[in-house]
CSV table of N, CA and C and ligand atoms in Angstrom, one decimal:
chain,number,residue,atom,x,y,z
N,18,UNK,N,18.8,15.8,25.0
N,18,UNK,CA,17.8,16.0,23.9
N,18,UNK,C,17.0,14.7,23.6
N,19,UNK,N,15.8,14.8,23.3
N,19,UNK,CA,14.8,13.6,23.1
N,19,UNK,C,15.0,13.1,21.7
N,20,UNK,N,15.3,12.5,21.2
N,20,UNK,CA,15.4,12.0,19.9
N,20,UNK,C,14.2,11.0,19.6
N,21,UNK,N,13.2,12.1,18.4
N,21,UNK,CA,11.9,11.4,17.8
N,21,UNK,C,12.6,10.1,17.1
N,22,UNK,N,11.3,9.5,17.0
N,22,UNK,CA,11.6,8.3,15.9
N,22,UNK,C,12.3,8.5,14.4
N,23,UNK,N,13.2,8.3,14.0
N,23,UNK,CA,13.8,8.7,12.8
N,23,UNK,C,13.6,7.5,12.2
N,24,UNK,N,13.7,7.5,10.4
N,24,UNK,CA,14.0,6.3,9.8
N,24,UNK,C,14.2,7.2,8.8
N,25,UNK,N,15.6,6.1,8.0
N,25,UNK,CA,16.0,7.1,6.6
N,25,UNK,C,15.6,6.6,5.7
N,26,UNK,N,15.8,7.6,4.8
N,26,UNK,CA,15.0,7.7,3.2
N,26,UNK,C,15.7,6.2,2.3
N,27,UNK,N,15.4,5.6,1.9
N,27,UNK,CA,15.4,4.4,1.1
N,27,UNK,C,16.4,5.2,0.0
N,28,UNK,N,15.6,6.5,-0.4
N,28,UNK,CA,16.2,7.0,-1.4
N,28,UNK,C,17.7,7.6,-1.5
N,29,UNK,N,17.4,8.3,-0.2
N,29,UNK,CA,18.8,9.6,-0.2
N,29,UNK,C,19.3,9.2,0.8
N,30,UNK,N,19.1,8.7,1.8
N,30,UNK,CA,19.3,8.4,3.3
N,30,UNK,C,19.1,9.7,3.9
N,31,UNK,N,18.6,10.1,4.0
N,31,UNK,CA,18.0,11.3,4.7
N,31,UNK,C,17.5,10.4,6.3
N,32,UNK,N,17.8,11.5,6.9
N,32,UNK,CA,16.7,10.9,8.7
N,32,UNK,C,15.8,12.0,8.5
N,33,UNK,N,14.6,11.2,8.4
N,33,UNK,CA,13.3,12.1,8.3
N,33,UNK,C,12.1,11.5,9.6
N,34,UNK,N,11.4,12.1,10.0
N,34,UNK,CA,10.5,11.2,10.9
N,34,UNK,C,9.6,10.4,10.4
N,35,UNK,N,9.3,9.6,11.5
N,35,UNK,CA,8.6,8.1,10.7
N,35,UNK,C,6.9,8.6,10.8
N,36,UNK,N,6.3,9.9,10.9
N,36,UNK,CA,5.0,10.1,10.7
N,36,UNK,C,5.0,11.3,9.2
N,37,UNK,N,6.2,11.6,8.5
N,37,UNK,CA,6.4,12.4,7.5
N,37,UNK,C,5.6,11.0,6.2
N,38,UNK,N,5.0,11.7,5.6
N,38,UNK,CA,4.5,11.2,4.4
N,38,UNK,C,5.6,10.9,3.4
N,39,UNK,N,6.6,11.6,3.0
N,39,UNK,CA,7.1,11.9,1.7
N,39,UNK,C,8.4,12.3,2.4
N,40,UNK,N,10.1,12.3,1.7
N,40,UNK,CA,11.1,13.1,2.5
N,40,UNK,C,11.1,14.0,2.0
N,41,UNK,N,11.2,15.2,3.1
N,41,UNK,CA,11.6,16.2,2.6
N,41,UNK,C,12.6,17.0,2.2
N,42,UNK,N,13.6,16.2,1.6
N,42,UNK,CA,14.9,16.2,0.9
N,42,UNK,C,14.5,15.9,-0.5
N,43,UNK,N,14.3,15.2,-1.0
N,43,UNK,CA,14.1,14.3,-2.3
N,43,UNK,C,12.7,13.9,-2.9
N,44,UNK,N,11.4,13.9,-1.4
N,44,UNK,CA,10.7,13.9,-2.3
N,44,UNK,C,10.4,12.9,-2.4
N,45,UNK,N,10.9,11.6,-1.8
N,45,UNK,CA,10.7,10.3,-2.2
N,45,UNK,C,9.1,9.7,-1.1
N,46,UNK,N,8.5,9.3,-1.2
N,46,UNK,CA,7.0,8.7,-0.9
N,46,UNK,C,7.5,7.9,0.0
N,47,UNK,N,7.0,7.7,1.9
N,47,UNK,CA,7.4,6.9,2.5
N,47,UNK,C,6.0,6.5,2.8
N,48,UNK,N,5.7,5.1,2.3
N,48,UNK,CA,4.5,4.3,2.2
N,48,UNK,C,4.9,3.3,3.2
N,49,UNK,N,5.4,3.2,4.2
N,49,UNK,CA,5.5,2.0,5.3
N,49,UNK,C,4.2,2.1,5.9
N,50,UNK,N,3.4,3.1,5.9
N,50,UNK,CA,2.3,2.9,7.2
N,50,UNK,C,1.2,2.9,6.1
N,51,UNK,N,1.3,3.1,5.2
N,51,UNK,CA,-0.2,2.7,4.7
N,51,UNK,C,0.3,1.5,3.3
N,52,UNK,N,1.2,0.5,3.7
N,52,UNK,CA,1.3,-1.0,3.2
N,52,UNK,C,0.1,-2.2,3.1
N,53,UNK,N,-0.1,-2.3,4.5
N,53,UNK,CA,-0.9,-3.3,4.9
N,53,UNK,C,-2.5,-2.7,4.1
N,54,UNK,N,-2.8,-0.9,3.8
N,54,UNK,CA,-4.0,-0.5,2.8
N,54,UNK,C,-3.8,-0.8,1.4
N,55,UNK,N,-2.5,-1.3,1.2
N,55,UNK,CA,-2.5,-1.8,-0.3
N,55,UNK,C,-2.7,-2.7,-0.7
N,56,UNK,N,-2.1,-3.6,0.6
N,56,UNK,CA,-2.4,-5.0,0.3
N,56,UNK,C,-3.8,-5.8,0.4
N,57,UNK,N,-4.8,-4.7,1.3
N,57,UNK,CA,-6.2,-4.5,1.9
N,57,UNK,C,-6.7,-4.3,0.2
N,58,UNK,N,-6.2,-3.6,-0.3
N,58,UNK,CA,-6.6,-3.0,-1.8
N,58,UNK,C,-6.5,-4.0,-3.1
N,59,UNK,N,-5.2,-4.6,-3.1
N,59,UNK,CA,-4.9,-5.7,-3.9
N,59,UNK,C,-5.8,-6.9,-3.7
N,60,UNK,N,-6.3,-7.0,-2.2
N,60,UNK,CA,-7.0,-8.5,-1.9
N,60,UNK,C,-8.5,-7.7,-2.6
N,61,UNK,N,-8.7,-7.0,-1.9
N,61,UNK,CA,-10.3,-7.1,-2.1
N,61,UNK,C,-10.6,-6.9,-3.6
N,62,UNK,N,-9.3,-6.0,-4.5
N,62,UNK,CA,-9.9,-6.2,-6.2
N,62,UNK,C,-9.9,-7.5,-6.8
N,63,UNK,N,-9.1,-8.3,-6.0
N,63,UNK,CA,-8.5,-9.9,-6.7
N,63,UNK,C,-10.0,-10.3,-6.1
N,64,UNK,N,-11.1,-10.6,-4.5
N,64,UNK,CA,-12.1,-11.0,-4.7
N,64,UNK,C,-12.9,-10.3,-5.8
N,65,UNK,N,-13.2,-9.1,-5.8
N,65,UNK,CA,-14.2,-8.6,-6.7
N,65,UNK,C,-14.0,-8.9,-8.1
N,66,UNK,N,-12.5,-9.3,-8.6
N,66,UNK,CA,-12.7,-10.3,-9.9
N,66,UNK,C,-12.8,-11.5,-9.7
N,67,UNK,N,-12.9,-12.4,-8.4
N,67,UNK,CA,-13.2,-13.4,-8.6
N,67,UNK,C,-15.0,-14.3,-8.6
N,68,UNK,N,-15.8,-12.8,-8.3
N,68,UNK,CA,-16.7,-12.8,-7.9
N,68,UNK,C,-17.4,-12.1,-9.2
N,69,UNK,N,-17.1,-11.2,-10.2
N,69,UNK,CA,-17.2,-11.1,-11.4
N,69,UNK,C,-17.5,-12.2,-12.2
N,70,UNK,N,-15.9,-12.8,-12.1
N,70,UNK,CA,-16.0,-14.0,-13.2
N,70,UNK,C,-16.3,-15.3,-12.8
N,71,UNK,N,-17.1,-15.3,-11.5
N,71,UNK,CA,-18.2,-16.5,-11.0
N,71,UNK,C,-19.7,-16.0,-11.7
N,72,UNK,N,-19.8,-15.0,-11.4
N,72,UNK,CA,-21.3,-14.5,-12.2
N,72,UNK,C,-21.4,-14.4,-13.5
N,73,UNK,N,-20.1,-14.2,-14.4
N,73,UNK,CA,-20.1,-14.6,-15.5
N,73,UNK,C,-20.0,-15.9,-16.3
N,74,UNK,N,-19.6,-17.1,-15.1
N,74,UNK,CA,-19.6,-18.3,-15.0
N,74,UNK,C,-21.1,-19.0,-15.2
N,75,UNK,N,-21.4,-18.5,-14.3
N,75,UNK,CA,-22.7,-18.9,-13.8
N,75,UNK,C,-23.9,-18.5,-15.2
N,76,UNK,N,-23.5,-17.1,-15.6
N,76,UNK,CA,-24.5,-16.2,-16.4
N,76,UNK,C,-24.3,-17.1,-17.9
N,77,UNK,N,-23.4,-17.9,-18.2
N,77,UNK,CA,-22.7,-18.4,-19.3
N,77,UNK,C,-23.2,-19.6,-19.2
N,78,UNK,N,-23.2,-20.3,-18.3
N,78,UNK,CA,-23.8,-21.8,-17.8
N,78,UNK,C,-24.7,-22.3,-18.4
N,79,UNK,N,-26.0,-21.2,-18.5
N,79,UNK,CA,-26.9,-21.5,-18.4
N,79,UNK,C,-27.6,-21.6,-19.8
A,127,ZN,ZN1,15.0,11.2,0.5
């Protein structure tokens, strides 16, 4: 028998597949594959405040 990729639940230890969103035991959120869009998410709001409070720098300056 072929054995899919498994990884268990952080939460329950469940073996659930590693393209399941969420386990389907408990329920718990498996965010491994959309990590690297958080951290995509976290950078780009940290520029857009830093880019804010340069124009409010600048708008203040003067
Ligand atoms: Zn679970």
């Amino acid at each position: 028998m072929k054995q899919k990729a498994l990884i268990d639940c952080p939460a329950c230890g469940n073996s659930l597949s590693k393209s399941a969103s969420t386990c389907p035991k408990c329920g718990h959120p498996m965010d491994q594959a959309n990590y690297p869009m958080l951290i995509a998410k976290y950078v780009l709001a940290f520029l857009g405040l830093m880019v804010l409070i340069s124009l409010f720098a600048q708008a203040s300056h003067r």
